[in-house]
Every structure is written in C-alpha cells, then in structure tokens.
Amino acid sequence: ALADAATPLEIDPYLGFPHGAKAIWPGFLDNGLAWLLGPFVGPENPERMVEILIWLPPILGACTVLLVWALARRTFGLRAAWISGLLAALLPAQVFYSRLSFIDHHVAAAFFSTLLLAAAMAHLERFGEQTRAAFPPAWRDAWLGILLAVVLLVWPGSVLEVVVVEGALVIALASLPTRSQSSRFAARLAIQNAIALLVILPFAAFERWPQWGPFSPVVLSRFQPWLFLNLTLFFATCAALWRRSAWGSSCRSRAAQTLGLGALFLTLNAIAFPEVLGASRDAWEWMARDEAFQGSVSESEPILYHARQFTTRIALQHFSYAFFLFPLALLAFAWSLRDRAGVAPQRLLAAWALVFTLATLAQRRFENTASIAYALVLAWALVAGWSAVQARSRSGGLRVLAAGAIASACLLLLAPSLSSYGTDLSAAYQALRGRRVASSLERDLASVQHELALWLRDHTPETDGLYDASLRPDYGIYAPWGLGHLIEFLGERPVVLSNFGDDIGRDHFSRAMGLQSLDVDAALEGLEELRVRYLVMRRELARGPLQARLFQDSPQSLTRFRLVYESTPHRHVTRELYKVFEIVDAARVAGSATPGAQVKAEISFGTNRGRRERFATSTTADAAGRYELVLPYATLGSPASVMPDETYTLTSGEQRAALRVHEASVLRGLSVEGPDFRQEKREGGAGKAARG
C-alpha cells in the first residue's frame, strides 16, 4: 500500500504461494494508513512506517476508552462514565487487541463500532423528542451514513453492528406518533443509507472473490452495496407512502406496513438475486464454525470453549467474574426501560449488549465489541445499585461501609482480569530494572517462533515482491498455517499456508494440507510443484509420513531434504520445537563398484545449536557395476548453519574413500564423479579424496 497507494493490492504474491492470493481483510484500513503516512515516510522507507504503526493499536484502544467514557457520561452521568471508562481500560477483552504492535483490524473495528453506537444513540435521542425542531441537522445524517459504511470497510463482520443499528432505527420509525413525523424520519433514514451506499460502492462493487460468492457478507462484496441500496429504497418507499396517501394513519398500521414492506422487499430480492441465499449460507457457516478451518481457529472458538473443551478460564480472564453476573445486570437494565418514553438510545444499547454477548458466546472474536456495552451496562448497574443504597440508608457510616463493601466486591470480581496482567507487568518491571525477564510458556513459545522467522529472514535468499506486488518471488516456504503471518511479515518470505487458512483459497489449502498425509516421494513431488524451497516442521504436528520421517529419522536417510535449522530450547520449551529443511536437487555421485556390491556414503555435521547429526545413504551397484548416490549436504560452501565434516566417507565392502561435494552441485543437482570401488582397481585411487 505504501509503495503504490493509488493501486489497490489485488493479489498478494506472498500469500497462497505460488499463485498468490487475495487477503480477506478489506484494504481500506491499510490503504488509508498508507495515504495518511505516505507523505511523511515515503515508499522508500517502509520499515519506518512499521515503526510508526506499531503505536496504532494502543492509540486506538485509548481513543475507544475515551469514547466509552463520553458515551457513558452523556447517557448515565459522570459516575457511570468513570466506572465504564475504567472497565474498558482494564478488561483484557478490550486490551487484547490494543497491544503494542498488534496491528489488527479488530482494534479499528472496536473504535469505529463505538463511534457508530454513540452516533446512533445520539441520533435516536434527538428523534425521541418528537418535534420538528428536534430533528437532527443534515450533517448528522451524513455522519451516521458514513459510519455505517466505514465499519464495514474496516471489517465486513461488522454487519452485525449495522443490523443492530438499522433495526433500532426501524423500530424508532414504527413508534413515532404521527404520520408526518414518520414520513420525515423515513426520508432522513433513506438519505443516511444512500450516503452509506455512495461511500461503500467504489470499494465493494467491483470486488471479485474466487472462493466466495458475489454477495457473500463474509468479505467486502456486492452484498454491502446491495444492503444499503435496499434500505435506501425501503425507507424512501415508506416516506412516499406515508406522505402522499392516507395509509399509516395510526402507529399500529404504520408498524404493520413496515413489516409488510420488509417482507415484500425480501421476497423480491430472493427472486431477483438468488445469490443472496448463498450469501446467507456463507454467513451461517462462518458464524456457526461449520467450516473445517474455522473450527480450528482460536478466535472462532466460543468464549466458554478452548480446544473443544468447556472452560470458564478465558471468559473470566477477559471479562472478570462479573461475566456471569452480566446477564442479571442487562436484564435489570432492560427492565428499567419498560413503559418509559424517550429511551430509544438506551434500548439500542441493551440490544447491542444482548447481540454481542450472544455473538461472543459463539465466537471469541466479537469480545472487544461486546466489551463496550459490557462496560456501559455494568457501570449503570453499579451506579443504580449505589443509588438504591443511598436511598435506603440515611446514616453516613452505613454509606461508607456500603461503599467499602462495593469497592471490595468490585476488586474481587476483577481479580481474574487483573491477575492476567501479572506476568507482563512483572516482565516490564524486571526489564526496567535491567534484570533478566522471567520466562513463561507463552513467552518462550513466542520467542521460539520469532527466532525462527528472523532466521529465515537473515539466512535464506531474499525474494522479490515484498514491497512490489508486480514482482513474483522465486520460492516459497511451507510451514504450519499458524506461522504464516509471522513468516510473511517478520521473516519477509512468501508462504504456502497462512493464518487465513482456506478463506483465501479452499482448493489450494486442501491440496497443501493434503501433502502431509502423502508418502515422502509423493509429498516431495507436490512441494516441488508448489516451488517450495524451505520446509518448516513442528514436532507435535509431525503426524504424516513426511513429517514423521523428518523428525524421527532426521536427517539420516532423506536425500532431498537438508536440515538447516532447529529451534533453540527454552525453559518451558525443552526440546527443539521446529526444524527447517531445505529442499535441494542434491548432488548425484556416480561411480563404479563390483556388480551387486553395496556402496554407502555418510557424513557428520553440526547444527546451528551445536549438536552433531549424521547423514547416511546407500545404494547397490547394478549389473554393469555402476552406482549412484544422492547427497544433500555440501562439504564446500555449505550454509553457515550447517557445519559438515571436510569430506564424505564412502565405503564398499572393506574399501573406503573420501569425497568432497561443492554447494553448487547440491543446489543444482550436478553430477559428481565418485570413487571407483571395482576389485581390479582396489589398489590406486579408491582411497583418495574425490571432489565435485
């Protein structure tokens, strides 16, 4: 985006290698940041841009907290503002995506979703006054329409936020007391959605997704313009119907007409756009985790499940013990709104809280959006509870005692969330004091993975196309999909599999994952077709034939795989977790021996960890007395991480010879003349060192 801000990145050559793939994230956020920072950084210095952007998540997170504070102050008062702001600042559900350098669309989605919620509540508050003078100015229509589009441009999954807001606006429309007010309100809603349509249309109308339908709501597609177009026409029809006819003279009749028009629009769209039915299927599969890949993604897991097992640990850490009290607080909040006029904004908040609590129970990725309403509703509950205590207690001493009890209860409820920061705070304190940072399993695992990505960056040949998508990389890296983003962005190398999984290409993902179940020869053929040069294996994932041999026999017998790196054990990761193998053409050593005689080659070498490993392979001379050995390790010019003996040792019977192999022969699969082990040649050169 920085190198060519004017041209959208359609295909990322570093994803789904070798064909490249289109990331499912919309480019709006990336291109917007490039457009803002480009004049100050320039395309020749992308590293400087990264140094700036690592501060974006905590800045957006802090801005979201300020928005929560302002929204609570406007809706519930100053006490609730401080409580909700404090909760939003402390809850890991909000903080998780706001960490330094965690440049993810979810932190921006939470910020813009909170803006949308605040704008919609302010909009409903003005309309709730039910007078012509109180109708919001036109700029408010534009602002709300822009936000409706922007939340989808940041993340298409925010369609839930759009549905909740639009639903609240429809209910407000149906509840206005007079036909003229309803007509004007419908006209304003039509304008808002028309603005949203105009904003999103240039970004979404021409998107094409090989693995998603043209109307899929999972990605930026024709679905979003279709949605806003239909809402514009729906509200415009309501406005015209109630302005130019006597229909809708009562609130009840207008509500019935609203439902009828909605059903008519849905029916007509189902007939005119049958692809929309497929879109609903895409959305359900994604939300219900019916896809095989989505079922294995941690943020797609329900908040009360981890690794397919029920657990409350994550919910308590991210939302505190109050997570299980929140339904009662939400119920009390909703009950307080019954039979009250002018509380449409609060009802929107209650609906928002309910929808995103349920969404978080289905998928953890919605927790940061849910945490906003969570903080607001809990703040209301605490203030309401304290007001009830004050009303029932006239004694100052009792009030102080009650305040202390409430404060103690709050600290107790927050204990799981606050304790989750203990490791990080301790590490920060130790680092500031110049001490060694204590290790943990999570930190050690992250260190191992970062070391691996940095090693790939520093010790493998550079590839084209990192900052210029018009260039294509020479080779790719096959690694567990969970390492994809890390290798692409930190290791600066193209990957066959990535954290996007099958979302960027189901056929490619299935084919690449299927290699793990093939035998060595078939897997090697598939890897070569994918132009893979480096293969990253993880120990506990080594279940298929290829992975098992690489870890169990490594590197004793596989003639096309050269061990070039193994991860360093840490305190909590006690064995080498990852191994990196380079796929080489291997030197072809050909020579003569007694027909039927076995010829063996072996060499010892050191790994990057200083361990000694041994490679050995053997073959049998044919009837003509010819043999060929395939050798993947060079003795001359080998990579720095491979420290081989000076020569191979070749033996046939009691005969022994030394052989040197150059790196070029290994990389290009060149022929190398091997020793002559024929009986009549026993005396002479069989014991001398050959070189190739």
mmCIF file of N, CA and C in Angstrom, residues 327-418:
data_model
loop_
_atom_site.group_PDB
_atom_site.id
_atom_site.type_symbol
_atom_site.label_atom_id
_atom_site.label_comp_id
_atom_site.label_asym_id
_atom_site.label_seq_id
_atom_site.Cartn_x
_atom_site.Cartn_y
_atom_site.Cartn_z
ATOM 1 N N PRO A 327 -25.577 -11.036 32.726
ATOM 2 C CA PRO A 327 -26.964 -11.232 32.278
ATOM 3 C C PRO A 327 -27.984 -10.624 33.230
ATOM 4 N N LEU A 328 -27.719 -10.705 34.543
ATOM 5 C CA LEU A 328 -28.636 -10.098 35.510
ATOM 6 C C LEU A 328 -28.615 -8.580 35.389
ATOM 7 N N ALA A 329 -27.410 -8.008 35.207
ATOM 8 C CA ALA A 329 -27.310 -6.554 35.043
ATOM 9 C C ALA A 329 -28.024 -6.105 33.777
ATOM 10 N N LEU A 330 -27.860 -6.853 32.696
ATOM 11 C CA LEU A 330 -28.523 -6.497 31.439
ATOM 12 C C LEU A 330 -30.036 -6.627 31.564
ATOM 13 N N LEU A 331 -30.489 -7.673 32.245
ATOM 14 C CA LEU A 331 -31.929 -7.848 32.447
ATOM 15 C C LEU A 331 -32.496 -6.701 33.279
ATOM 16 N N ALA A 332 -31.769 -6.312 34.332
ATOM 17 C CA ALA A 332 -32.229 -5.190 35.156
ATOM 18 C C ALA A 332 -32.244 -3.895 34.352
ATOM 19 N N PHE A 333 -31.243 -3.708 33.514
ATOM 20 C CA PHE A 333 -31.189 -2.503 32.676
ATOM 21 C C PHE A 333 -32.367 -2.468 31.705
ATOM 22 N N ALA A 334 -32.622 -3.597 31.044
ATOM 23 C CA ALA A 334 -33.750 -3.652 30.107
ATOM 24 C C ALA A 334 -35.074 -3.453 30.837
ATOM 25 N N TRP A 335 -35.191 -4.021 32.040
ATOM 26 C CA TRP A 335 -36.435 -3.875 32.818
ATOM 27 C C TRP A 335 -36.665 -2.426 33.223
ATOM 28 N N SER A 336 -35.591 -1.713 33.483
ATOM 29 C CA SER A 336 -35.733 -0.306 33.889
ATOM 30 C C SER A 336 -36.248 0.569 32.754
ATOM 31 N N LEU A 337 -36.170 0.074 31.521
ATOM 32 C CA LEU A 337 -36.599 0.860 30.359
ATOM 33 C C LEU A 337 -38.056 0.597 29.982
ATOM 34 N N ARG A 338 -38.704 -0.336 30.656
ATOM 35 C CA ARG A 338 -40.071 -0.688 30.285
ATOM 36 C C ARG A 338 -41.005 0.500 30.514
ATOM 37 N N ASP A 339 -41.952 0.642 29.633
ATOM 38 C CA ASP A 339 -43.018 1.654 29.755
ATOM 39 C C ASP A 339 -42.471 3.066 29.935
ATOM 40 N N ARG A 340 -41.269 3.317 29.414
ATOM 41 C CA ARG A 340 -40.702 4.665 29.500
ATOM 42 C C ARG A 340 -40.585 5.249 28.107
ATOM 43 N N ALA A 341 -40.897 6.530 28.001
ATOM 44 C CA ALA A 341 -40.779 7.217 26.713
ATOM 45 C C ALA A 341 -39.406 7.870 26.605
ATOM 46 N N GLY A 342 -38.942 8.051 25.384
ATOM 47 C CA GLY A 342 -37.685 8.754 25.151
ATOM 48 C C GLY A 342 -36.449 7.978 25.547
ATOM 49 N N VAL A 343 -36.524 6.641 25.573
ATOM 50 C CA VAL A 343 -35.357 5.834 25.948
ATOM 51 C C VAL A 343 -34.899 4.962 24.778
ATOM 52 N N ALA A 344 -35.165 5.390 23.562
ATOM 53 C CA ALA A 344 -34.717 4.625 22.391
ATOM 54 C C ALA A 344 -33.201 4.425 22.382
ATOM 55 N N PRO A 345 -32.381 5.425 22.767
ATOM 56 C CA PRO A 345 -30.925 5.193 22.791
ATOM 57 C C PRO A 345 -30.530 4.083 23.761
ATOM 58 N N GLN A 346 -31.138 4.086 24.951
ATOM 59 C CA GLN A 346 -30.819 3.052 25.930
ATOM 60 C C GLN A 346 -31.272 1.672 25.456
ATOM 61 N N ARG A 347 -32.401 1.627 24.745
ATOM 62 C CA ARG A 347 -32.852 0.342 24.206
ATOM 63 C C ARG A 347 -31.888 -0.170 23.126
ATOM 64 N N LEU A 348 -31.350 0.744 22.341
ATOM 65 C CA LEU A 348 -30.332 0.344 21.371
ATOM 66 C C LEU A 348 -29.128 -0.242 22.089
ATOM 67 N N LEU A 349 -28.700 0.386 23.177
ATOM 68 C CA LEU A 349 -27.566 -0.131 23.944
ATOM 69 C C LEU A 349 -27.872 -1.521 24.493
ATOM 70 N N ALA A 350 -29.081 -1.717 25.002
ATOM 71 C CA ALA A 350 -29.457 -3.031 25.528
ATOM 72 C C ALA A 350 -29.437 -4.085 24.424
ATOM 73 N N ALA A 351 -29.957 -3.725 23.251
ATOM 74 C CA ALA A 351 -29.943 -4.666 22.127
ATOM 75 C C ALA A 351 -28.512 -4.974 21.700
ATOM 76 N N TRP A 352 -27.678 -3.942 21.649
ATOM 77 C CA TRP A 352 -26.259 -4.111 21.301
ATOM 78 C C TRP A 352 -25.594 -5.079 22.274
ATOM 79 N N ALA A 353 -25.829 -4.861 23.569
ATOM 80 C CA ALA A 353 -25.224 -5.720 24.588
ATOM 81 C C ALA A 353 -25.688 -7.161 24.438
ATOM 82 N N LEU A 354 -26.973 -7.367 24.191
ATOM 83 C CA LEU A 354 -27.501 -8.724 24.050
ATOM 84 C C LEU A 354 -26.923 -9.419 22.820
ATOM 85 N N VAL A 355 -26.948 -8.739 21.677
ATOM 86 C CA VAL A 355 -26.492 -9.348 20.425
ATOM 87 C C VAL A 355 -25.016 -9.722 20.509
ATOM 88 N N PHE A 356 -24.189 -8.830 21.041
ATOM 89 C CA PHE A 356 -22.753 -9.114 21.018
ATOM 90 C C PHE A 356 -22.310 -10.004 22.168
ATOM 91 N N THR A 357 -23.110 -10.095 23.220
ATOM 92 C CA THR A 357 -22.845 -11.121 24.223
ATOM 93 C C THR A 357 -23.098 -12.502 23.632
ATOM 94 N N LEU A 358 -24.209 -12.641 22.917
ATOM 95 C CA LEU A 358 -24.506 -13.913 22.255
ATOM 96 C C LEU A 358 -23.465 -14.225 21.179
ATOM 97 N N ALA A 359 -23.045 -13.187 20.427
ATOM 98 C CA ALA A 359 -22.029 -13.400 19.390
ATOM 99 C C ALA A 359 -20.712 -13.860 20.005
ATOM 100 N N THR A 360 -20.366 -13.308 21.169
ATOM 101 C CA THR A 360 -19.131 -13.707 21.841
ATOM 102 C C THR A 360 -19.233 -15.127 22.377
ATOM 103 N N LEU A 361 -20.422 -15.514 22.807
ATOM 104 C CA LEU A 361 -20.619 -16.899 23.223
ATOM 105 C C LEU A 361 -20.423 -17.853 22.050
ATOM 106 N N ALA A 362 -20.678 -17.354 20.829
ATOM 107 C CA ALA A 362 -20.492 -18.176 19.627
ATOM 108 C C ALA A 362 -19.067 -18.106 19.107
ATOM 109 N N GLN A 363 -18.466 -16.889 19.109
ATOM 110 C CA GLN A 363 -17.103 -16.702 18.614
ATOM 111 C C GLN A 363 -16.414 -15.625 19.442
ATOM 112 N N ARG A 364 -15.186 -15.925 19.855
ATOM 113 C CA ARG A 364 -14.450 -15.023 20.729
ATOM 114 C C ARG A 364 -14.049 -13.727 20.041
ATOM 115 N N ARG A 365 -14.028 -13.695 18.718
ATOM 116 C CA ARG A 365 -13.546 -12.516 18.004
ATOM 117 C C ARG A 365 -14.447 -11.298 18.225
ATOM 118 N N PHE A 366 -15.659 -11.496 18.732
ATOM 119 C CA PHE A 366 -16.568 -10.375 18.962
ATOM 120 C C PHE A 366 -16.411 -9.777 20.359
ATOM 121 N N GLU A 367 -15.454 -10.271 21.140
ATOM 122 C CA GLU A 367 -15.393 -9.863 22.531
ATOM 123 C C GLU A 367 -15.033 -8.395 22.709
ATOM 124 N N ASN A 368 -14.213 -7.834 21.823
ATOM 125 C CA ASN A 368 -13.857 -6.426 22.029
ATOM 126 C C ASN A 368 -15.042 -5.508 21.755
ATOM 127 N N THR A 369 -15.896 -5.858 20.782
ATOM 128 C CA THR A 369 -17.107 -5.071 20.553
ATOM 129 C C THR A 369 -18.092 -5.277 21.692
ATOM 130 N N ALA A 370 -18.200 -6.510 22.186
ATOM 131 C CA ALA A 370 -19.101 -6.788 23.308
ATOM 132 C C ALA A 370 -18.645 -6.073 24.572
ATOM 133 N N SER A 371 -17.332 -5.909 24.742
ATOM 134 C CA SER A 371 -16.816 -5.308 25.975
ATOM 135 C C SER A 371 -17.263 -3.864 26.150
ATOM 136 N N ILE A 372 -17.578 -3.182 25.046
ATOM 137 C CA ILE A 372 -18.020 -1.788 25.141
ATOM 138 C C ILE A 372 -19.356 -1.709 25.869
ATOM 139 N N ALA A 373 -20.346 -2.472 25.364
ATOM 140 C CA ALA A 373 -21.651 -2.493 26.024
ATOM 141 C C ALA A 373 -21.549 -3.112 27.409
ATOM 142 N N TYR A 374 -20.667 -4.083 27.566
ATOM 143 C CA TYR A 374 -20.450 -4.731 28.862
ATOM 144 C C TYR A 374 -20.041 -3.693 29.907
ATOM 145 N N ALA A 375 -19.076 -2.847 29.556
ATOM 146 C CA ALA A 375 -18.616 -1.817 30.491
ATOM 147 C C ALA A 375 -19.719 -0.808 30.791
ATOM 148 N N LEU A 376 -20.480 -0.416 29.775
ATOM 149 C CA LEU A 376 -21.537 0.578 29.966
ATOM 150 C C LEU A 376 -22.658 0.042 30.847
ATOM 151 N N VAL A 377 -23.102 -1.177 30.590
ATOM 152 C CA VAL A 377 -24.214 -1.740 31.365
ATOM 153 C C VAL A 377 -23.786 -2.022 32.802
ATOM 154 N N LEU A 378 -22.579 -2.552 33.014
ATOM 155 C CA LEU A 378 -22.110 -2.783 34.377
ATOM 156 C C LEU A 378 -21.956 -1.471 35.135
ATOM 157 N N ALA A 379 -21.495 -0.424 34.451
ATOM 158 C CA ALA A 379 -21.387 0.885 35.100
ATOM 159 C C ALA A 379 -22.764 1.378 35.526
ATOM 160 N N TRP A 380 -23.764 1.228 34.647
ATOM 161 C CA TRP A 380 -25.138 1.613 35.015
ATOM 162 C C TRP A 380 -25.600 0.827 36.231
ATOM 163 N N ALA A 381 -25.319 -0.485 36.254
ATOM 164 C CA ALA A 381 -25.769 -1.333 37.354
ATOM 165 C C ALA A 381 -25.134 -0.900 38.673
ATOM 166 N N LEU A 382 -23.841 -0.578 38.655
ATOM 167 C CA LEU A 382 -23.175 -0.139 39.879
ATOM 168 C C LEU A 382 -23.731 1.186 40.375
ATOM 169 N N VAL A 383 -23.933 2.124 39.464
ATOM 170 C CA VAL A 383 -24.485 3.428 39.859
ATOM 171 C C VAL A 383 -25.909 3.265 40.368
ATOM 172 N N ALA A 384 -26.703 2.440 39.677
ATOM 173 C CA ALA A 384 -28.082 2.211 40.123
ATOM 174 C C ALA A 384 -28.101 1.531 41.484
ATOM 175 N N GLY A 385 -27.188 0.565 41.686
ATOM 176 C CA GLY A 385 -27.120 -0.105 42.977
ATOM 177 C C GLY A 385 -26.720 0.842 44.090
ATOM 178 N N TRP A 386 -25.745 1.710 43.808
ATOM 179 C CA TRP A 386 -25.318 2.680 44.809
ATOM 180 C C TRP A 386 -26.431 3.677 45.112
ATOM 181 N N SER A 387 -27.173 4.082 44.114
ATOM 182 C CA SER A 387 -28.305 4.994 44.330
ATOM 183 C C SER A 387 -29.354 4.339 45.213
ATOM 184 N N ALA A 388 -29.577 3.035 45.018
ATOM 185 C CA ALA A 388 -30.544 2.321 45.858
ATOM 186 C C ALA A 388 -30.060 2.255 47.299
ATOM 187 N N VAL A 389 -28.741 2.051 47.481
ATOM 188 C CA VAL A 389 -28.182 2.026 48.834
ATOM 189 C C VAL A 389 -28.350 3.383 49.500
ATOM 190 N N GLN A 390 -28.053 4.446 48.765
ATOM 191 C CA GLN A 390 -28.201 5.792 49.316
ATOM 192 C C GLN A 390 -29.638 6.095 49.695
ATOM 193 N N ALA A 391 -30.577 5.623 48.884
ATOM 194 C CA ALA A 391 -31.986 5.903 49.158
ATOM 195 C C ALA A 391 -32.470 5.190 50.408
ATOM 196 N N ARG A 392 -31.850 4.063 50.721
ATOM 197 C CA ARG A 392 -32.307 3.267 51.865
ATOM 198 C C ARG A 392 -31.475 3.493 53.122
ATOM 199 N N SER A 393 -30.405 4.235 52.996
ATOM 200 C CA SER A 393 -29.541 4.445 54.153
ATOM 201 C C SER A 393 -29.308 5.935 54.363
ATOM 202 N N ARG A 394 -29.766 6.422 55.504
ATOM 203 C CA ARG A 394 -29.568 7.841 55.827
ATOM 204 C C ARG A 394 -28.307 8.065 56.654
ATOM 205 N N SER A 395 -27.732 7.010 57.189
ATOM 206 C CA SER A 395 -26.554 7.130 58.035
ATOM 207 C C SER A 395 -25.291 7.221 57.183
ATOM 208 N N GLY A 396 -24.446 8.213 57.489
ATOM 209 C CA GLY A 396 -23.197 8.360 56.751
ATOM 210 C C GLY A 396 -22.271 7.185 56.956
ATOM 211 N N GLY A 397 -22.255 6.622 58.186
ATOM 212 C CA GLY A 397 -21.401 5.482 58.460
ATOM 213 C C GLY A 397 -21.786 4.264 57.656
ATOM 214 N N LEU A 398 -23.091 4.036 57.550
ATOM 215 C CA LEU A 398 -23.554 2.901 56.759
ATOM 216 C C LEU A 398 -23.207 3.076 55.285
ATOM 217 N N ARG A 399 -23.273 4.306 54.818
ATOM 218 C CA ARG A 399 -22.930 4.561 53.412
ATOM 219 C C ARG A 399 -21.455 4.283 53.152
ATOM 220 N N VAL A 400 -20.610 4.702 54.101
ATOM 221 C CA VAL A 400 -19.177 4.434 53.950
ATOM 222 C C VAL A 400 -18.913 2.936 53.958
ATOM 223 N N LEU A 401 -19.600 2.237 54.874
ATOM 224 C CA LEU A 401 -19.442 0.790 54.947
ATOM 225 C C LEU A 401 -19.910 0.124 53.657
ATOM 226 N N ALA A 402 -21.046 0.590 53.136
ATOM 227 C CA ALA A 402 -21.568 0.025 51.888
ATOM 228 C C ALA A 402 -20.627 0.320 50.723
ATOM 229 N N ALA A 403 -20.073 1.543 50.700
ATOM 230 C CA ALA A 403 -19.144 1.897 49.626
ATOM 231 C C ALA A 403 -17.905 1.013 49.675
ATOM 232 N N GLY A 404 -17.393 0.759 50.883
ATOM 233 C CA GLY A 404 -16.238 -0.120 51.016
ATOM 234 C C GLY A 404 -16.543 -1.540 50.582
ATOM 235 N N ALA A 405 -17.735 -2.012 50.929
ATOM 236 C CA ALA A 405 -18.125 -3.369 50.534
ATOM 237 C C ALA A 405 -18.248 -3.484 49.020
ATOM 238 N N ILE A 406 -18.847 -2.464 48.397
ATOM 239 C CA ILE A 406 -18.999 -2.491 46.938
ATOM 240 C C ILE A 406 -17.637 -2.437 46.254
ATOM 241 N N ALA A 407 -16.741 -1.568 46.769
ATOM 242 C CA ALA A 407 -15.404 -1.463 46.175
ATOM 243 C C ALA A 407 -14.638 -2.778 46.315
ATOM 244 N N SER A 408 -14.750 -3.410 47.493
ATOM 245 C CA SER A 408 -14.068 -4.694 47.698
ATOM 246 C C SER A 408 -14.627 -5.766 46.773
ATOM 247 N N ALA A 409 -15.949 -5.763 46.622
ATOM 248 C CA ALA A 409 -16.578 -6.740 45.730
ATOM 249 C C ALA A 409 -16.122 -6.532 44.289
ATOM 250 N N CYS A 410 -15.993 -5.263 43.889
ATOM 251 C CA CYS A 410 -15.541 -4.974 42.519
ATOM 252 C C CYS A 410 -14.120 -5.471 42.295
ATOM 253 N N LEU A 411 -13.242 -5.237 43.273
ATOM 254 C CA LEU A 411 -11.865 -5.719 43.137
ATOM 255 C C LEU A 411 -11.820 -7.240 43.074
ATOM 256 N N LEU A 412 -12.665 -7.879 43.885
ATOM 257 C CA LEU A 412 -12.718 -9.336 43.864
ATOM 258 C C LEU A 412 -13.213 -9.843 42.514
ATOM 259 N N LEU A 413 -14.232 -9.168 41.979
ATOM 260 C CA LEU A 413 -14.765 -9.575 40.682
ATOM 261 C C LEU A 413 -13.732 -9.395 39.572
ATOM 262 N N LEU A 414 -12.907 -8.347 39.691
ATOM 263 C CA LEU A 414 -11.913 -8.060 38.657
ATOM 264 C C LEU A 414 -10.634 -8.882 38.806
ATOM 265 N N ALA A 415 -10.532 -9.646 39.881
ATOM 266 C CA ALA A 415 -9.281 -10.355 40.175
ATOM 267 C C ALA A 415 -8.770 -11.194 39.009
ATOM 268 N N PRO A 416 -9.594 -12.011 38.343
ATOM 269 C CA PRO A 416 -9.046 -12.814 37.233
ATOM 270 C C PRO A 416 -8.481 -11.959 36.104
ATOM 271 N N SER A 417 -9.159 -10.842 35.811
ATOM 272 C CA SER A 417 -8.678 -9.973 34.735
ATOM 273 C C SER A 417 -7.385 -9.283 35.130
ATOM 274 N N LEU A 418 -7.331 -8.765 36.361
ATOM 275 C CA LEU A 418 -6.130 -8.060 36.796
ATOM 276 C C LEU A 418 -4.948 -9.015 36.921
#
